[in-house]
PDB file of C-alpha atoms in Angstrom:
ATOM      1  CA  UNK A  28      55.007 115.670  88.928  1.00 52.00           C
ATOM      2  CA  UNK A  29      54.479 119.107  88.553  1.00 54.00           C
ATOM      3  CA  UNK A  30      58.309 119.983  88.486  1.00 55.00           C
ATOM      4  CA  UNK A  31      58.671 117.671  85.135  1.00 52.00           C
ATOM      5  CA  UNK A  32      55.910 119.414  84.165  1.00 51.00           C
ATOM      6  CA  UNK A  33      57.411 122.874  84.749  1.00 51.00           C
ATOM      7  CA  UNK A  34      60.907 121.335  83.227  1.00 53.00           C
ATOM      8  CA  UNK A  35      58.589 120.297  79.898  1.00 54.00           C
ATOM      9  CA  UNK A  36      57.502 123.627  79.553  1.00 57.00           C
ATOM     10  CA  UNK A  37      60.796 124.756  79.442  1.00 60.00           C
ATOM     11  CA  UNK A  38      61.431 123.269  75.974  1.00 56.00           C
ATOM     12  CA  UNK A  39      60.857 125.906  73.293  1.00 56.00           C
ATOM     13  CA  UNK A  40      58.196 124.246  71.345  1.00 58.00           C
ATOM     14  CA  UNK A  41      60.205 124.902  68.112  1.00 59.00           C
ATOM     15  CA  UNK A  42      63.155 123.608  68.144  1.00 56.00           C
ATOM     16  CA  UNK A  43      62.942 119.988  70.309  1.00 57.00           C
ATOM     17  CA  UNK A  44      65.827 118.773  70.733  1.00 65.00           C
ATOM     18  CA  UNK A  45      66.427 114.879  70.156  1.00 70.00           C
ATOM     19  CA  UNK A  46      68.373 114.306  73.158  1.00 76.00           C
ATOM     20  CA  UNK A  47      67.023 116.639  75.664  1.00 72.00           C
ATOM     21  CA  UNK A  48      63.482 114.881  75.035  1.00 77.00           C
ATOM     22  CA  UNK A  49      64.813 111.351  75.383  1.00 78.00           C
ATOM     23  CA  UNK A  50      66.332 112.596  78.491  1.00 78.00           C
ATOM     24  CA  UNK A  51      63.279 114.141  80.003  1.00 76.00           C
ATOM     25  CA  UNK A  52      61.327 110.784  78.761  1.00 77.00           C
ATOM     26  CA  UNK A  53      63.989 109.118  80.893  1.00 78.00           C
ATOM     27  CA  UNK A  54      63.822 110.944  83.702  1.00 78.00           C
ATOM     28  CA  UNK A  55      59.992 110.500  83.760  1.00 78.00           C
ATOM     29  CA  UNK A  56      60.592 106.595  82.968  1.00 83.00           C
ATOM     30  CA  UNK A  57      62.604 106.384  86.016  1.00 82.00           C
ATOM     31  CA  UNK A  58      60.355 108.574  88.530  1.00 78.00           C
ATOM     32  CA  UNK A  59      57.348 106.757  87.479  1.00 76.00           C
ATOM     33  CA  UNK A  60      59.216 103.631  87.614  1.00 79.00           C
ATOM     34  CA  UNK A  61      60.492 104.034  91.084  1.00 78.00           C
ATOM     35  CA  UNK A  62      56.713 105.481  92.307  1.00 74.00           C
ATOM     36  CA  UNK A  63      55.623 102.069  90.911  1.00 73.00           C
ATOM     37  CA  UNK A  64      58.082 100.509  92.676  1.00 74.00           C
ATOM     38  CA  UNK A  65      57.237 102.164  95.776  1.00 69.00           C
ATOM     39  CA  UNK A  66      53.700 101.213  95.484  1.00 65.00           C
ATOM     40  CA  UNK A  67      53.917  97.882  94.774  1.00 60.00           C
ATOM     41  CA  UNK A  68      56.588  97.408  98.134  1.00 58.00           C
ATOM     42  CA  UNK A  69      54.211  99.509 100.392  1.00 58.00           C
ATOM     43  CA  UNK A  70      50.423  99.030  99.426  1.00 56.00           C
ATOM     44  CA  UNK A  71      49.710  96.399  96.927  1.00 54.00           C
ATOM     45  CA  UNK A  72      48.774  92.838  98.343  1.00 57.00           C
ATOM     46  CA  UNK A  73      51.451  89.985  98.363  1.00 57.00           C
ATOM     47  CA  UNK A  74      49.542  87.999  95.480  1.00 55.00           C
ATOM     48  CA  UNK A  75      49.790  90.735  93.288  1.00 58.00           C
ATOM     49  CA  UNK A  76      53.479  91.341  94.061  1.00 57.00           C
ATOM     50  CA  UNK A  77      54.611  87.902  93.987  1.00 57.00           C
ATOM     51  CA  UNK A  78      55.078  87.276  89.975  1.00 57.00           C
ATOM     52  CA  UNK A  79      57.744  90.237  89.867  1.00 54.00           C
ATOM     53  CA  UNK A  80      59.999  89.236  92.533  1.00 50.00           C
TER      54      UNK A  80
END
């Protein structure tokens, strides 16, 4: 987490650009998305993990 929070940083507060901060928001969408992912395989109980197979 802290690198995307280094990479947001980055941005010149000015001037966002469109596409660079739908990137980044993708990026994050898809980290946080496979963390979830992770979790739910590794730690979270079968009942909970059984209506998103």
């Amino acid at each position: 987490m802290a690198r995307a929070r280094s990479r947001r940083a980055a941005i010149p507060p000015l001037t966002p650009s469109p596409s660079l901060s739908q990137a980044l928001r993708q990026g994050a969408t898809d980290v946080l998305a496979a963390q979830l992912r992770n979790a739910s395989a590794s730690s979270t109980p079968g009942f909970l993990r059984t209506p998103y197979r």
